Amino acid sequence: MLKHVDIYITHTIRGFVADNAQYAYALIYNGVPRYGYGEIDRRITQNRIVLLSMKEALARMLCSCEITLYMNSQYIASAFHNGNAKTWKQNGYEKAGGGKITDADRWEALLKKCDEHVVEVVYCSHHDLTEKLNIGIKRKGNFEGL
């Protein structure tokens, strides 16, 4: 039986793109949180920062797990639910009309990590750890006492 881990992701981008941004995530196993934090000091899209934080969080897994990922990106959650991500991978990240999908390299790296686990992605505009993660972001990655 696989261990179950919940991963919660949040970031500071409001809208589609920002010139700099921060993100935080929490991995919860047996009720114990492990936090991660990062800063991006260049122009970045909301989708790209979510893909980055997902890959970083999954990279911390030491063995195959059953994972539920909670995030506020409806686009990325939908790509998992409706099978687009799997189709993109099977088609070499090519669009139906030709050319690579946006962030193809990031999707490829993320889906490679996902293949090591059983992953469910859940869209929610506000999840159980949004406030704690936002406090950690304001503290520049200091999650002590949360």
mmCIF file of C-alpha atoms in Angstrom:
data_model
loop_
_atom_site.group_PDB
_atom_site.id
_atom_site.type_symbol
_atom_site.label_atom_id
_atom_site.label_comp_id
_atom_site.label_asym_id
_atom_site.label_seq_id
_atom_site.Cartn_x
_atom_site.Cartn_y
_atom_site.Cartn_z
ATOM 1 C CA MET A 1 0.000 0.000 0.000
ATOM 2 C CA LEU A 2 1.334 3.403 -0.977
ATOM 3 C CA LYS A 3 1.816 6.190 1.527
ATOM 4 C CA HIS A 4 -0.613 9.091 1.054
ATOM 5 C CA VAL A 5 0.736 12.643 0.869
ATOM 6 C CA ASP A 6 -1.280 15.841 0.449
ATOM 7 C CA ILE A 7 0.478 18.734 -1.267
ATOM 8 C CA TYR A 8 -0.877 22.279 -1.057
ATOM 9 C CA ILE A 9 0.464 24.990 -3.367
ATOM 10 C CA THR A 10 0.005 28.746 -3.380
ATOM 11 C CA HIS A 11 1.741 31.711 -5.025
ATOM 12 C CA THR A 12 1.591 35.481 -5.215
ATOM 13 C CA ILE A 13 0.616 35.942 -8.869
ATOM 14 C CA ARG A 14 -2.758 37.641 -9.276
ATOM 15 C CA GLY A 15 -3.843 37.514 -12.871
ATOM 16 C CA PHE A 16 -1.938 35.705 -15.588
ATOM 17 C CA VAL A 17 1.612 37.114 -15.367
ATOM 18 C CA ALA A 18 3.898 38.971 -12.935
ATOM 19 C CA ASP A 19 7.378 40.465 -13.084
ATOM 20 C CA ASN A 20 8.388 38.640 -9.926
ATOM 21 C CA ALA A 21 6.619 36.218 -7.648
ATOM 22 C CA GLN A 22 6.907 33.890 -4.684
ATOM 23 C CA TYR A 23 5.452 30.457 -4.114
ATOM 24 C CA ALA A 24 5.098 28.093 -1.211
ATOM 25 C CA TYR A 25 3.937 24.549 -0.764
ATOM 26 C CA ALA A 26 3.291 22.160 2.071
ATOM 27 C CA LEU A 27 3.648 18.396 1.959
ATOM 28 C CA ILE A 28 1.508 16.717 4.604
ATOM 29 C CA TYR A 29 2.227 13.125 5.597
ATOM 30 C CA ASN A 30 0.712 11.626 8.759
ATOM 31 C CA GLY A 31 -0.397 15.118 9.782
ATOM 32 C CA VAL A 32 3.163 16.496 9.722
ATOM 33 C CA PRO A 33 3.841 19.399 7.334
ATOM 34 C CA ARG A 34 7.059 19.956 5.405
ATOM 35 C CA TYR A 35 7.261 23.338 3.719
ATOM 36 C CA GLY A 36 8.962 24.667 0.619
ATOM 37 C CA TYR A 37 9.402 28.212 -0.648
ATOM 38 C CA GLY A 38 10.818 29.933 -3.701
ATOM 39 C CA GLU A 39 11.174 33.313 -5.341
ATOM 40 C CA ILE A 40 11.229 34.182 -9.027
ATOM 41 C CA ASP A 41 12.799 37.534 -9.943
ATOM 42 C CA ARG A 42 11.795 37.592 -13.600
ATOM 43 C CA ARG A 43 8.573 37.705 -15.609
ATOM 44 C CA ILE A 44 6.604 34.503 -15.031
ATOM 45 C CA THR A 45 3.114 33.227 -15.709
ATOM 46 C CA GLN A 46 0.798 31.714 -13.159
ATOM 47 C CA ASN A 47 0.860 28.378 -14.985
ATOM 48 C CA ARG A 48 4.653 28.309 -15.069
ATOM 49 C CA ILE A 49 5.024 29.010 -11.339
ATOM 50 C CA VAL A 50 2.499 26.272 -10.511
ATOM 51 C CA LEU A 51 4.347 23.779 -12.744
ATOM 52 C CA LEU A 52 7.628 24.761 -11.077
ATOM 53 C CA SER A 53 6.279 24.393 -7.545
ATOM 54 C CA MET A 54 4.587 21.073 -8.370
ATOM 55 C CA LYS A 55 7.819 19.630 -9.774
ATOM 56 C CA GLU A 56 9.827 20.899 -6.795
ATOM 57 C CA ALA A 57 7.363 19.413 -4.299
ATOM 58 C CA LEU A 58 7.264 16.055 -6.114
ATOM 59 C CA ALA A 59 11.067 15.963 -6.202
ATOM 60 C CA ARG A 60 11.037 15.779 -2.392
ATOM 61 C CA MET A 61 9.233 12.417 -2.435
ATOM 62 C CA LEU A 62 11.653 9.642 -1.432
ATOM 63 C CA CYS A 63 9.449 6.778 -2.627
ATOM 64 C CA SER A 64 6.369 6.204 -4.751
ATOM 65 C CA CYS A 65 3.308 7.684 -3.067
ATOM 66 C CA GLU A 66 -0.355 8.339 -3.576
ATOM 67 C CA ILE A 67 -0.496 12.125 -3.819
ATOM 68 C CA THR A 68 -3.322 14.630 -3.818
ATOM 69 C CA LEU A 69 -2.212 18.049 -5.071
ATOM 70 C CA TYR A 70 -4.350 21.077 -4.182
ATOM 71 C CA MET A 71 -3.843 24.210 -6.265
ATOM 72 C CA ASN A 72 -5.558 27.320 -7.565
ATOM 73 C CA SER A 73 -4.744 26.733 -11.236
ATOM 74 C CA GLN A 74 -7.884 25.578 -12.964
ATOM 75 C CA TYR A 75 -5.989 25.175 -16.256
ATOM 76 C CA ILE A 76 -3.398 22.763 -14.840
ATOM 77 C CA ALA A 77 -5.924 20.823 -12.766
ATOM 78 C CA SER A 78 -8.133 20.478 -15.852
ATOM 79 C CA ALA A 79 -5.187 19.270 -17.950
ATOM 80 C CA PHE A 80 -4.849 16.328 -15.547
ATOM 81 C CA HIS A 81 -8.597 15.657 -15.208
ATOM 82 C CA ASN A 82 -9.526 15.768 -18.888
ATOM 83 C CA GLY A 83 -6.460 13.831 -20.052
ATOM 84 C CA ASN A 84 -4.771 16.668 -21.953
ATOM 85 C CA ALA A 85 -1.506 16.245 -20.055
ATOM 86 C CA LYS A 86 -1.354 12.544 -20.942
ATOM 87 C CA THR A 87 -2.211 13.277 -24.592
ATOM 88 C CA TRP A 88 0.456 15.988 -24.788
ATOM 89 C CA LYS A 89 3.031 13.554 -23.452
ATOM 90 C CA GLN A 90 2.002 10.838 -25.948
ATOM 91 C CA ASN A 91 2.220 13.365 -28.808
ATOM 92 C CA GLY A 92 5.670 14.650 -27.834
ATOM 93 C CA TYR A 93 4.186 17.890 -26.469
ATOM 94 C CA GLU A 94 3.133 18.911 -29.997
ATOM 95 C CA LYS A 95 -0.033 20.920 -30.638
ATOM 96 C CA ALA A 96 -2.617 19.434 -32.986
ATOM 97 C CA GLY A 97 -1.896 22.245 -35.462
ATOM 98 C CA GLY A 98 1.879 21.909 -35.096
ATOM 99 C CA GLY A 99 4.479 23.418 -32.788
ATOM 100 C CA LYS A 100 5.167 22.733 -29.126
ATOM 101 C CA ILE A 101 2.677 23.451 -26.373
ATOM 102 C CA THR A 102 3.489 26.351 -24.046
ATOM 103 C CA ASP A 103 5.904 25.282 -21.290
ATOM 104 C CA ALA A 104 6.487 21.907 -23.006
ATOM 105 C CA ASP A 105 9.815 21.373 -21.208
ATOM 106 C CA ARG A 106 8.229 22.061 -17.826
ATOM 107 C CA TRP A 107 5.280 19.771 -18.549
ATOM 108 C CA GLU A 108 7.669 17.032 -19.632
ATOM 109 C CA ALA A 109 9.735 17.305 -16.425
ATOM 110 C CA LEU A 110 6.602 17.421 -14.269
ATOM 111 C CA LEU A 111 4.896 14.458 -15.933
ATOM 112 C CA LYS A 112 8.089 12.431 -15.606
ATOM 113 C CA LYS A 113 7.921 13.005 -11.820
ATOM 114 C CA CYS A 114 4.181 12.245 -11.798
ATOM 115 C CA ASP A 115 4.853 8.871 -13.429
ATOM 116 C CA GLU A 116 6.650 7.814 -10.236
ATOM 117 C CA HIS A 117 3.458 8.282 -8.187
ATOM 118 C CA VAL A 118 -0.310 8.027 -8.248
ATOM 119 C CA VAL A 119 -1.308 11.680 -8.559
ATOM 120 C CA GLU A 120 -4.674 13.388 -8.271
ATOM 121 C CA VAL A 121 -4.832 17.133 -8.895
ATOM 122 C CA VAL A 122 -7.611 19.144 -7.258
ATOM 123 C CA TYR A 123 -8.535 22.697 -8.211
ATOM 124 C CA CYS A 124 -9.597 24.969 -5.375
ATOM 125 C CA SER A 125 -9.363 28.745 -5.315
ATOM 126 C CA HIS A 126 -8.684 28.626 -1.570
ATOM 127 C CA HIS A 127 -7.495 25.495 0.250
ATOM 128 C CA ASP A 128 -6.924 24.526 3.896
ATOM 129 C CA LEU A 129 -3.358 25.854 3.971
ATOM 130 C CA THR A 130 -3.679 28.999 1.853
ATOM 131 C CA GLU A 131 -3.395 31.354 4.833
ATOM 132 C CA LYS A 132 -0.435 29.534 6.416
ATOM 133 C CA LEU A 133 1.423 29.416 3.130
ATOM 134 C CA ASN A 134 0.745 33.124 2.522
ATOM 135 C CA ILE A 135 2.205 33.912 5.955
ATOM 136 C CA GLY A 136 5.275 31.813 5.081
ATOM 137 C CA ILE A 137 5.627 33.725 1.822
ATOM 138 C CA LYS A 138 5.445 37.081 3.662
ATOM 139 C CA ARG A 139 8.169 35.764 6.001
ATOM 140 C CA LYS A 140 10.349 34.824 2.979
ATOM 141 C CA GLY A 141 10.082 31.096 3.620
ATOM 142 C CA ASN A 142 10.080 31.126 7.428
ATOM 143 C CA PHE A 143 7.332 28.723 8.441
ATOM 144 C CA GLU A 144 8.341 28.425 12.104
ATOM 145 C CA GLY A 145 5.412 28.476 14.486
ATOM 146 C CA LEU A 146 2.758 27.905 11.831
#
